[in-house]
mmCIF file of C-alpha atoms in Angstrom:
data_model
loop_
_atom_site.group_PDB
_atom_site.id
_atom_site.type_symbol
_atom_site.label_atom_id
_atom_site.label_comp_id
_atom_site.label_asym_id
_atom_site.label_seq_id
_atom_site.Cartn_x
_atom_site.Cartn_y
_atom_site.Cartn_z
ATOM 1 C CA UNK A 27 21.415 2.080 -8.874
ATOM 2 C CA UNK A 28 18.353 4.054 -8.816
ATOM 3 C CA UNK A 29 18.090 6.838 -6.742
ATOM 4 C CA UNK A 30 14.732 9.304 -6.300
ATOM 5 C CA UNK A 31 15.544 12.058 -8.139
ATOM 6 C CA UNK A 32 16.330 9.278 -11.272
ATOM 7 C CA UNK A 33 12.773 7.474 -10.491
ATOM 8 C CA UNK A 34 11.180 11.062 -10.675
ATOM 9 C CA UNK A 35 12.927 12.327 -14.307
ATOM 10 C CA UNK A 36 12.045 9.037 -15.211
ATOM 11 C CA UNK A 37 8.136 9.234 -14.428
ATOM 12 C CA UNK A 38 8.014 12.976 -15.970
ATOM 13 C CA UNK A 39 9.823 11.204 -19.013
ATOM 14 C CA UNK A 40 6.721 9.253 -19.099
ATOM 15 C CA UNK A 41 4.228 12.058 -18.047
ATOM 16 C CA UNK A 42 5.691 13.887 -20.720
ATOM 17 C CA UNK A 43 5.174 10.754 -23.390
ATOM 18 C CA UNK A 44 1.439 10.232 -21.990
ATOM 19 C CA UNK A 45 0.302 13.822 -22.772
ATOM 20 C CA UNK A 46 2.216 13.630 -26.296
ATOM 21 C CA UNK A 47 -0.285 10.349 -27.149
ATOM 22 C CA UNK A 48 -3.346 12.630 -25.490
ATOM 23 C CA UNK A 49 -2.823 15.369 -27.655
ATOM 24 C CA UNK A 50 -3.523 13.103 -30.409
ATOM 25 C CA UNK A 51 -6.295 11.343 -28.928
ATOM 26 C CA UNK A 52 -8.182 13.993 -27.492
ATOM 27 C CA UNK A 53 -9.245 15.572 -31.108
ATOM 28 C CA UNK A 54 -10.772 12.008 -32.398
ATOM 29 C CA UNK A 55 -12.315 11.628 -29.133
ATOM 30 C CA UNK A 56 -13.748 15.464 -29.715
ATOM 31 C CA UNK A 57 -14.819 14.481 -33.179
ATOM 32 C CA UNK A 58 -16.544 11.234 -31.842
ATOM 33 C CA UNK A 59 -18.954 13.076 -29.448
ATOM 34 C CA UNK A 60 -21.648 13.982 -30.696
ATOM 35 C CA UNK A 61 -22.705 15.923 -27.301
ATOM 36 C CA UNK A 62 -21.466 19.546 -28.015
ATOM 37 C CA UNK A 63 -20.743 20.590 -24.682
ATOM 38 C CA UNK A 64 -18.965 17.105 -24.165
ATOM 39 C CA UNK A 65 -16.754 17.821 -27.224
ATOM 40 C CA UNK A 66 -16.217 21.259 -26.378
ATOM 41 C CA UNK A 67 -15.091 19.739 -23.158
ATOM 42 C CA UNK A 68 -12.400 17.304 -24.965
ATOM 43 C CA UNK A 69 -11.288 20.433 -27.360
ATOM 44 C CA UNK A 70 -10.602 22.999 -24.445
ATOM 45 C CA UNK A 71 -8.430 20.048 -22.223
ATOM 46 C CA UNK A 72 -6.338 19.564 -25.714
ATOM 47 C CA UNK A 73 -5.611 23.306 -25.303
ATOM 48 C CA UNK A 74 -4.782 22.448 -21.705
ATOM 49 C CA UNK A 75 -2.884 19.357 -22.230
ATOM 50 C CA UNK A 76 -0.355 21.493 -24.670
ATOM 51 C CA UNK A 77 0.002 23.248 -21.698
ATOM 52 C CA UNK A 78 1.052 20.706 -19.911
ATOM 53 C CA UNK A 79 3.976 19.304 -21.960
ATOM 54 C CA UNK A 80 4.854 22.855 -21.465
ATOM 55 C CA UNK A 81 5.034 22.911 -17.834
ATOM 56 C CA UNK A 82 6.864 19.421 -17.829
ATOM 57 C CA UNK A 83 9.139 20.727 -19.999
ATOM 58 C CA UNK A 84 9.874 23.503 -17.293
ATOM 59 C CA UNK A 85 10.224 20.850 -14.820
ATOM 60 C CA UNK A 86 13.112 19.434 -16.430
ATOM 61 C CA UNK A 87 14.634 22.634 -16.960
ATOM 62 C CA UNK A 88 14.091 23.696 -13.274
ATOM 63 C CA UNK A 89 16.231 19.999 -13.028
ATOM 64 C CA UNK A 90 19.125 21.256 -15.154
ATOM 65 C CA UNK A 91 17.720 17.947 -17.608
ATOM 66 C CA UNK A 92 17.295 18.073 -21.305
ATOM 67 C CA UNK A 93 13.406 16.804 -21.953
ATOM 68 C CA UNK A 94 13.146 13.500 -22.423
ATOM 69 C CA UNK A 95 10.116 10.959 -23.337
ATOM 70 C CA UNK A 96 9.881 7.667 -22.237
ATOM 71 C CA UNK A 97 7.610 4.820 -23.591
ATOM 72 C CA UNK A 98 4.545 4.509 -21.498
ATOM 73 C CA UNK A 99 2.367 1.384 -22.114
ATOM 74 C CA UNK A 100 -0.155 2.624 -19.827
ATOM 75 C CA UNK A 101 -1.438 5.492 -21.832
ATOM 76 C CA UNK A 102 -0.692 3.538 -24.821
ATOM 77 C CA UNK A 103 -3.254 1.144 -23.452
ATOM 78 C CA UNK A 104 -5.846 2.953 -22.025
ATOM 79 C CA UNK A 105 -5.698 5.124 -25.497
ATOM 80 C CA UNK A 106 -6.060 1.592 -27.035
ATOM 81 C CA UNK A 107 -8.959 0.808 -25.141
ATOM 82 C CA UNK A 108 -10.966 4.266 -25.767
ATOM 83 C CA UNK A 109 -10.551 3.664 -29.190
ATOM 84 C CA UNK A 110 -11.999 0.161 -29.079
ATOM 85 C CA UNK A 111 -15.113 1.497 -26.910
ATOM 86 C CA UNK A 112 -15.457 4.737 -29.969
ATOM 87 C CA UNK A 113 -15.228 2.140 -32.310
ATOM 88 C CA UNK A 114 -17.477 -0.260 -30.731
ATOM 89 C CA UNK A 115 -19.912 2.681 -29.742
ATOM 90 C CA UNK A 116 -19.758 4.839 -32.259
ATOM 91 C CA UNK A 117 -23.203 4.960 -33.545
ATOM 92 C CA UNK A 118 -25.144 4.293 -30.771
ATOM 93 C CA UNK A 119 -26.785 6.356 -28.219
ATOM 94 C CA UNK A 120 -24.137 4.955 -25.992
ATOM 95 C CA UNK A 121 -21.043 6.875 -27.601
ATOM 96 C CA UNK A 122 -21.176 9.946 -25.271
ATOM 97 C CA UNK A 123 -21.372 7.625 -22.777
ATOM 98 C CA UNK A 124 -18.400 5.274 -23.717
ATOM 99 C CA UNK A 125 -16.197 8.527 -24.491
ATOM 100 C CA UNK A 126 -17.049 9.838 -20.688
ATOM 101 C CA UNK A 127 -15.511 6.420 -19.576
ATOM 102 C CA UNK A 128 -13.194 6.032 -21.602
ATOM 103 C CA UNK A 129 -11.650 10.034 -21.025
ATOM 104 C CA UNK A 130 -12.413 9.496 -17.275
ATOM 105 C CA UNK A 131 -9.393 6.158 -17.558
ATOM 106 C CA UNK A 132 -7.420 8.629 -19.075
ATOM 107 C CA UNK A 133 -7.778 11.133 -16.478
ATOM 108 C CA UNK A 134 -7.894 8.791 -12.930
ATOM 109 C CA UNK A 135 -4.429 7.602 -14.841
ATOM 110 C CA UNK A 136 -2.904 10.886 -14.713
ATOM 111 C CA UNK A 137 -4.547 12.255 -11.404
ATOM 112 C CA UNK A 138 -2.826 9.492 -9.436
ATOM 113 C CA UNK A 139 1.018 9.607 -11.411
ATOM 114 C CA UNK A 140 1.257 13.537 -11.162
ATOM 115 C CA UNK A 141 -0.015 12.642 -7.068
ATOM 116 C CA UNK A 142 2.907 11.098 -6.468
ATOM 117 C CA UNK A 143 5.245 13.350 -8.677
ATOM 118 C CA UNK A 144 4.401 16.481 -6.719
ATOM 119 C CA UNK A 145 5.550 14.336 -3.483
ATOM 120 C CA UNK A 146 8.555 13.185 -5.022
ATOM 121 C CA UNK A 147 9.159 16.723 -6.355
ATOM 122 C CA UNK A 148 8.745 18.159 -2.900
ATOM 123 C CA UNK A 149 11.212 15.576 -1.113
ATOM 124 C CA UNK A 150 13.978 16.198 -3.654
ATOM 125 C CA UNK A 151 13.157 19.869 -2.359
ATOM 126 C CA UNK A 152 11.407 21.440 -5.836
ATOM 127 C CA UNK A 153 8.887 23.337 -4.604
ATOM 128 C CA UNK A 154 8.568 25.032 -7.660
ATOM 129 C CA UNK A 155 8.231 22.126 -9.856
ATOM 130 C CA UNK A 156 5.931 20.539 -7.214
ATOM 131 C CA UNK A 157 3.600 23.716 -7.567
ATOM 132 C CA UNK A 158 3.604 22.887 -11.589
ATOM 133 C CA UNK A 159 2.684 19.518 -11.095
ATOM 134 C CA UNK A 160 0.249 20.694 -9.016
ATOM 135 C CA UNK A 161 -1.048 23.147 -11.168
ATOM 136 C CA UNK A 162 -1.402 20.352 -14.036
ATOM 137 C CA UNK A 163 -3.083 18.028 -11.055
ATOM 138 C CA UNK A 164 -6.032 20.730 -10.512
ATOM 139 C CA UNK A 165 -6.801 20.870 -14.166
ATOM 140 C CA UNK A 166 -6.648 16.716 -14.476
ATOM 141 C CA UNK A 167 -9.023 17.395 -11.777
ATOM 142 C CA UNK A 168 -11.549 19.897 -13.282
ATOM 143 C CA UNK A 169 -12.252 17.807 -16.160
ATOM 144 C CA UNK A 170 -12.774 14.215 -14.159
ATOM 145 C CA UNK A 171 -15.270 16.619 -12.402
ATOM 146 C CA UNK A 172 -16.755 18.221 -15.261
ATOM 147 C CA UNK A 173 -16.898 14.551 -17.291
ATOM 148 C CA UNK A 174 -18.583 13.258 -13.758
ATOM 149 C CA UNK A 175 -21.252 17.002 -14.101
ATOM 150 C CA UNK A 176 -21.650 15.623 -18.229
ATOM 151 C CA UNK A 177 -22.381 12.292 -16.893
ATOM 152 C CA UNK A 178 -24.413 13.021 -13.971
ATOM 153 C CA UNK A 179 -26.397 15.194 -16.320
ATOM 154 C CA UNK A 180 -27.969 13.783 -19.499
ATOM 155 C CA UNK A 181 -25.499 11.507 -20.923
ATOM 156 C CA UNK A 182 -25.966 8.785 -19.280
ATOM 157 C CA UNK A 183 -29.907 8.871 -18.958
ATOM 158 C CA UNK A 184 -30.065 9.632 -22.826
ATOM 159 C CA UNK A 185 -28.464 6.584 -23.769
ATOM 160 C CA UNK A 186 -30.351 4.565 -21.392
ATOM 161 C CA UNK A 187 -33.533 5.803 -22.646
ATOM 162 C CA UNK A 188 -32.890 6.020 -25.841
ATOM 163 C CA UNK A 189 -31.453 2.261 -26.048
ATOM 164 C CA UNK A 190 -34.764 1.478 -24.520
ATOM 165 C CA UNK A 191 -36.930 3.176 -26.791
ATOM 166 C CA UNK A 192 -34.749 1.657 -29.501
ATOM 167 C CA UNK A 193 -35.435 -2.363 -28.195
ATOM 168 C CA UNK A 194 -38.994 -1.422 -28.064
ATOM 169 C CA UNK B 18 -25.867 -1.125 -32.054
ATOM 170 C CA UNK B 19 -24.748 -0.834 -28.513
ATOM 171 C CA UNK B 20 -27.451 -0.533 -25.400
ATOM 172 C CA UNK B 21 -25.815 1.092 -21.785
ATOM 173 C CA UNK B 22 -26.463 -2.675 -20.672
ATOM 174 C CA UNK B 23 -24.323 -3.860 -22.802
ATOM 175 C CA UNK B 24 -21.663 -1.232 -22.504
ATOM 176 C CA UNK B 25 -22.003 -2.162 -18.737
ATOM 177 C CA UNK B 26 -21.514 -5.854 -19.499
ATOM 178 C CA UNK B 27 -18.666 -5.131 -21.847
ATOM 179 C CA UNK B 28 -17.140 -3.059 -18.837
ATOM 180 C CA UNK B 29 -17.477 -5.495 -16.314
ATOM 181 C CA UNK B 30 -15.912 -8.079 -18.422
ATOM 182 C CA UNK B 31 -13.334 -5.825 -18.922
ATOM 183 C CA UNK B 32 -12.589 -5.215 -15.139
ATOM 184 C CA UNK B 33 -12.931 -9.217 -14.404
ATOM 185 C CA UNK B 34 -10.226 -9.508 -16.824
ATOM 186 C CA UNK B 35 -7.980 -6.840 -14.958
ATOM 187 C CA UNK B 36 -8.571 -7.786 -11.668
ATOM 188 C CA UNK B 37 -7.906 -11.562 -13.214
ATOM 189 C CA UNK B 38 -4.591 -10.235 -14.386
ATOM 190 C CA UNK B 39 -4.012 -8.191 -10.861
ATOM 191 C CA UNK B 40 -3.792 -11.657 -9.138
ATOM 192 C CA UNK B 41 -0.447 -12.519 -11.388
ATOM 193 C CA UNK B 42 0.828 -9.352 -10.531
ATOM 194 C CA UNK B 43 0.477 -8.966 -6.886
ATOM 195 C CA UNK B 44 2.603 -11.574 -5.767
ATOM 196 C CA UNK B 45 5.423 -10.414 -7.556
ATOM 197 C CA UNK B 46 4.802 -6.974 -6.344
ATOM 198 C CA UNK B 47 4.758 -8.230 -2.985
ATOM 199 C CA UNK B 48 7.708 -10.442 -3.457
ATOM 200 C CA UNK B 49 9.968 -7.337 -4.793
ATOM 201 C CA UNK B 50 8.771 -5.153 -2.194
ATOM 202 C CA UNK B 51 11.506 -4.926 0.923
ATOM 203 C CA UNK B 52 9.018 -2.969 3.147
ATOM 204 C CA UNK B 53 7.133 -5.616 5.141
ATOM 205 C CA UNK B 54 4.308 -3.128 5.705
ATOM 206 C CA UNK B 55 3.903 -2.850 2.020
ATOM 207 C CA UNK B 56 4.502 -6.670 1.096
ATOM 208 C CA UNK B 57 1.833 -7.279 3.617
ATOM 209 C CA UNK B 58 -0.130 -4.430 1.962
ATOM 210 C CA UNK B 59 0.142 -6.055 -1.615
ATOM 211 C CA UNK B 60 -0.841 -9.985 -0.177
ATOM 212 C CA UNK B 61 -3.804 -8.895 1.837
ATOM 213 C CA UNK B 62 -4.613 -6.595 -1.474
ATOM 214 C CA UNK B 63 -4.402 -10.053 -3.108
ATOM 215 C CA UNK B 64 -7.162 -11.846 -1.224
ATOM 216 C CA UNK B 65 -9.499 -8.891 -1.693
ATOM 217 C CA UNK B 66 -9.071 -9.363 -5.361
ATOM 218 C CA UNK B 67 -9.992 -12.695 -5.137
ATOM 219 C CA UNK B 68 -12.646 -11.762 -3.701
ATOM 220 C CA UNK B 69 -13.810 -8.894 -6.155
ATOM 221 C CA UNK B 70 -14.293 -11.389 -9.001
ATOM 222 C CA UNK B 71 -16.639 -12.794 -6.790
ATOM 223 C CA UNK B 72 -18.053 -10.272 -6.509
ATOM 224 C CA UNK B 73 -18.285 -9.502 -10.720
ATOM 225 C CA UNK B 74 -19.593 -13.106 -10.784
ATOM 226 C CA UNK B 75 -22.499 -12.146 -9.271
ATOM 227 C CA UNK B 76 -23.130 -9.237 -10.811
ATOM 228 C CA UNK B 77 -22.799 -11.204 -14.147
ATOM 229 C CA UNK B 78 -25.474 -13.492 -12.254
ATOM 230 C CA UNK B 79 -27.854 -10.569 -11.414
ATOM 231 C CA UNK B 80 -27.929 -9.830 -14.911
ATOM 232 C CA UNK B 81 -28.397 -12.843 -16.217
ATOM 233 C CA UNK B 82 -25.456 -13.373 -17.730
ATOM 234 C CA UNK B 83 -22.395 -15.975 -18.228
ATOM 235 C CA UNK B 84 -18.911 -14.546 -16.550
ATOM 236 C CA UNK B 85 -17.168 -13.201 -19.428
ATOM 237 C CA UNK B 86 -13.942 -11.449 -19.872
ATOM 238 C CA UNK B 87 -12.973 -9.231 -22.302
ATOM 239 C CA UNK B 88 -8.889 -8.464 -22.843
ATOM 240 C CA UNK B 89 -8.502 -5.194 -21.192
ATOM 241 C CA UNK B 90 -5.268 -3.287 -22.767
ATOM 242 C CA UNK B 91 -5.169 -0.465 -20.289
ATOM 243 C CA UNK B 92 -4.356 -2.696 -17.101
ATOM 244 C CA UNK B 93 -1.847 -4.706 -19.711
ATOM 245 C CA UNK B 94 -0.543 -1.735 -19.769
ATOM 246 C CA UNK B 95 -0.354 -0.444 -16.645
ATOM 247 C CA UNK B 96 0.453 -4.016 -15.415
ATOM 248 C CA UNK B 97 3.776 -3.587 -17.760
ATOM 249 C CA UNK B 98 4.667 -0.330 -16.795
ATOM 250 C CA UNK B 99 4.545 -1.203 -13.345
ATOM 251 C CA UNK B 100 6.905 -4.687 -13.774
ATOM 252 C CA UNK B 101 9.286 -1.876 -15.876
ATOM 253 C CA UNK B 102 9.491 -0.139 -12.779
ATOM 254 C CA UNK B 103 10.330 -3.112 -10.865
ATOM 255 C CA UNK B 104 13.035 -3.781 -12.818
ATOM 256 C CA UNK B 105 14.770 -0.762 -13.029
ATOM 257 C CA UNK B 106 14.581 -0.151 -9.330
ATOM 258 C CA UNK B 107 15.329 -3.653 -8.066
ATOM 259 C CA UNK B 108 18.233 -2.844 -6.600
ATOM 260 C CA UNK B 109 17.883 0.196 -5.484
ATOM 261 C CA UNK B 110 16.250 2.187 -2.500
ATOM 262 C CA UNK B 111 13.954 3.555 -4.793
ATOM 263 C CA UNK B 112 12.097 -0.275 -4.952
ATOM 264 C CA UNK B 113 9.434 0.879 -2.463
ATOM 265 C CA UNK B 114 8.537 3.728 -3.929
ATOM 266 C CA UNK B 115 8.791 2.473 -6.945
ATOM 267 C CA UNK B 116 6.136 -0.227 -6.164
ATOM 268 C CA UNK B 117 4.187 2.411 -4.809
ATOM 269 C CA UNK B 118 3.883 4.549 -7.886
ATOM 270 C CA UNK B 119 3.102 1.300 -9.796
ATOM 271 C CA UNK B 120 0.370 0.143 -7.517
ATOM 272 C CA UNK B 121 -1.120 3.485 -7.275
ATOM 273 C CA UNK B 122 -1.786 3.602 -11.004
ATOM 274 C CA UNK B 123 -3.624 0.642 -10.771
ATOM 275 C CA UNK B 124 -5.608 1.463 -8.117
ATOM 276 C CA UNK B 125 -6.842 4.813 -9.541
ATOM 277 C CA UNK B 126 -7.404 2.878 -12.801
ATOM 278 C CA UNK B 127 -9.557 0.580 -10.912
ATOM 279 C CA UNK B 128 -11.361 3.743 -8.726
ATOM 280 C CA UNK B 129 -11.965 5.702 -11.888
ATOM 281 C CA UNK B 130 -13.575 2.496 -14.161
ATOM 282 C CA UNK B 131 -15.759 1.414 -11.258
ATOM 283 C CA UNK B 132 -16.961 4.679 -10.687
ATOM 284 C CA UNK B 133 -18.373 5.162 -13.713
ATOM 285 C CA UNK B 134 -19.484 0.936 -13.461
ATOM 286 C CA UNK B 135 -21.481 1.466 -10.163
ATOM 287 C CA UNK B 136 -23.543 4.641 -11.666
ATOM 288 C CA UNK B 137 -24.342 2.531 -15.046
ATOM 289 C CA UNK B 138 -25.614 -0.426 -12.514
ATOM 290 C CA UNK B 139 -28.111 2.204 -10.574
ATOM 291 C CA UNK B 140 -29.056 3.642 -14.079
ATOM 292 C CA UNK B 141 -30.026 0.324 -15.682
ATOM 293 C CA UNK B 142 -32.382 0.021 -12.220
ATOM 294 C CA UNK B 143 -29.797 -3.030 -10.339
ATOM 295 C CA UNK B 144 -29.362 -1.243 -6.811
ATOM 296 C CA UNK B 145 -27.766 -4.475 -5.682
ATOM 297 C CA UNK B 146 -25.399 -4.605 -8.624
ATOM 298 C CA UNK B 147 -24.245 -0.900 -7.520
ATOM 299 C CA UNK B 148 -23.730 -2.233 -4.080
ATOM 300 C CA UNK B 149 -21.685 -4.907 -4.770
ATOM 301 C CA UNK B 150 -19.368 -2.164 -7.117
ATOM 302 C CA UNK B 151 -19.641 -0.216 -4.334
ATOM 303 C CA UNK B 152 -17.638 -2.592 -1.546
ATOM 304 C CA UNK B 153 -15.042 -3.256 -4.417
ATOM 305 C CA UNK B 154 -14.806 0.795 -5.256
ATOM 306 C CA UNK B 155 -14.429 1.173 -1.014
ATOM 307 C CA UNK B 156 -11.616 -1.297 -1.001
ATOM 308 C CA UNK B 157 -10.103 -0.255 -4.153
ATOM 309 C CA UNK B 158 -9.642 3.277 -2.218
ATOM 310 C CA UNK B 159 -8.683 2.213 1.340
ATOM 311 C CA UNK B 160 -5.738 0.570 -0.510
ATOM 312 C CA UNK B 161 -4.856 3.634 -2.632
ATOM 313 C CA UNK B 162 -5.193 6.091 0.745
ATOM 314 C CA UNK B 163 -2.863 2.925 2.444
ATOM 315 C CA UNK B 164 -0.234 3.731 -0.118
ATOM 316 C CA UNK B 165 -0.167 6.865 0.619
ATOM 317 C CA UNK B 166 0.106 6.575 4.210
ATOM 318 C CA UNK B 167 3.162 4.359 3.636
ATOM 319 C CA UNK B 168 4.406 6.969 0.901
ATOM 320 C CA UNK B 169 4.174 9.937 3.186
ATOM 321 C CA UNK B 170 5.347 8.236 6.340
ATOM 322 C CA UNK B 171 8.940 6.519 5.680
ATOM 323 C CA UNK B 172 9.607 4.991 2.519
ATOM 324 C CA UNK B 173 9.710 7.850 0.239
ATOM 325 C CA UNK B 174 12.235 9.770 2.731
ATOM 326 C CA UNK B 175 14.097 6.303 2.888
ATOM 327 C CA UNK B 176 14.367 6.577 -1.048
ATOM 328 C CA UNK B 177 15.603 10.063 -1.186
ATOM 329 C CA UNK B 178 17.935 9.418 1.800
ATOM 330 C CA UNK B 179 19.832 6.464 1.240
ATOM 331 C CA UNK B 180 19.818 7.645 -2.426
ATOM 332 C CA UNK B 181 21.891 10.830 -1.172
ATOM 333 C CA UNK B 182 23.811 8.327 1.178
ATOM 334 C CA UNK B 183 24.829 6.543 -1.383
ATOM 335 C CA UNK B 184 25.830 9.442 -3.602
ATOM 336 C CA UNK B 185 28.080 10.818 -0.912
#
């Protein structure tokens, strides 16, 4: 028997697992781009996704809960699937491109679990671990926006163009 | 060497093979779900499905191309994380919410990958391509914003409550 407060340990268990992988994955995806302000973009939300093991880690305290991880084949597969699109991108003048896609899975992923955690967090009547989740949330945030800026910007463009002048 | 066109076709046959998979899982979402708002949510979700590889048929058409899929490990992934969650909350009064959570990460999967699809589509000069991405993205996020009306109105309360009942 499952009650809300062991659904919601349970998802930050997994939260908690997902940025683990992502601190892993963000450097190769850094090292892949070979737009600087794109990797500089990757290396600064590594810094911020150490942050936010941190902050989960307060969450479970604020819980009275050791931290936990739990398995989460979601991440495990997006991460999977960025690494097929570096692989199969990585030197064309689509790889900025297929990293911005790939990093945005990542993030619309996370965006919509830590939505639902702050809820849950605010039912069970944690205000202050639904202000850290939504802390994390405006950060997961900032960089879907600034990837969207990146690819509004060049990135995309460039590897049309440069594709075409390539065929040509 | 990869062109955007072919990182678009590579990502379409991607999402045909994830919303392919989404019609397996729906039903059994549906069928585990003890809200009838939210079973009724999940089957009507399951005819617009249907209809959005339709929809990436024609696309494939407009391009010239046979429908092909490509195995897609993030919605694997998601798809098992979200039949986990069934599981463990079968039972339970957290099932709702549960299948909430679930389909939420899905549908944010789906809004974040067809974002990026629909502005690839206008870049490679197919307007009518982007439209047709377009009416999926739409639904895609009138059934994420219907989850969270359900979320916010009853059946995350019901969760918490009957949890505590039960606890008592």
């Amino acid at each position: 028997m499952n009650t809300l407060q062991d659904l919601f340990l349970d998802a930050l268990a997994d939260m908690y697992y997902a940025e683990k992988q992502l601190t892993k994955a963000l450097p190769k995806m850094a090292k892949a781009a070979t737009h600087e302000e794109l990797r500089e973009g990757f290396e600064a939300h590594l810094t911020e996704t150490e942050g936010h093991m941190q902050k989960l880690e307060r969450i479970f305290e604020i819980f009275g809960e050791e931290v936990r991880t739990k398995r989460c084949p979601a991440i495990l597969g997006i991460i999977d699937e960025a690494e097929v699109l570096m692989a199969e991108n990585k030197k064309s003048p689509t790889i900025n491109a297929a990293l911005i896609y790939g990093a945005q899975k990542v993030e619309h992923y996370e965006i919509g679990s830590y939505g639902t955690l702050r809820e849950w967090a605010r039912l069970l009547g944690r205000e202050d671990a639904a202000r850290l989740i939504d802390e994390i949330l405006a950060q997961e945030k900032a960089v879907d926006a600034m990837l969207n800026k990146l690819a509004m910007g060049r990135i995309n463009q460039d590897a049309q163009s440069e594709g075409m002048k390539m065929a040509a």
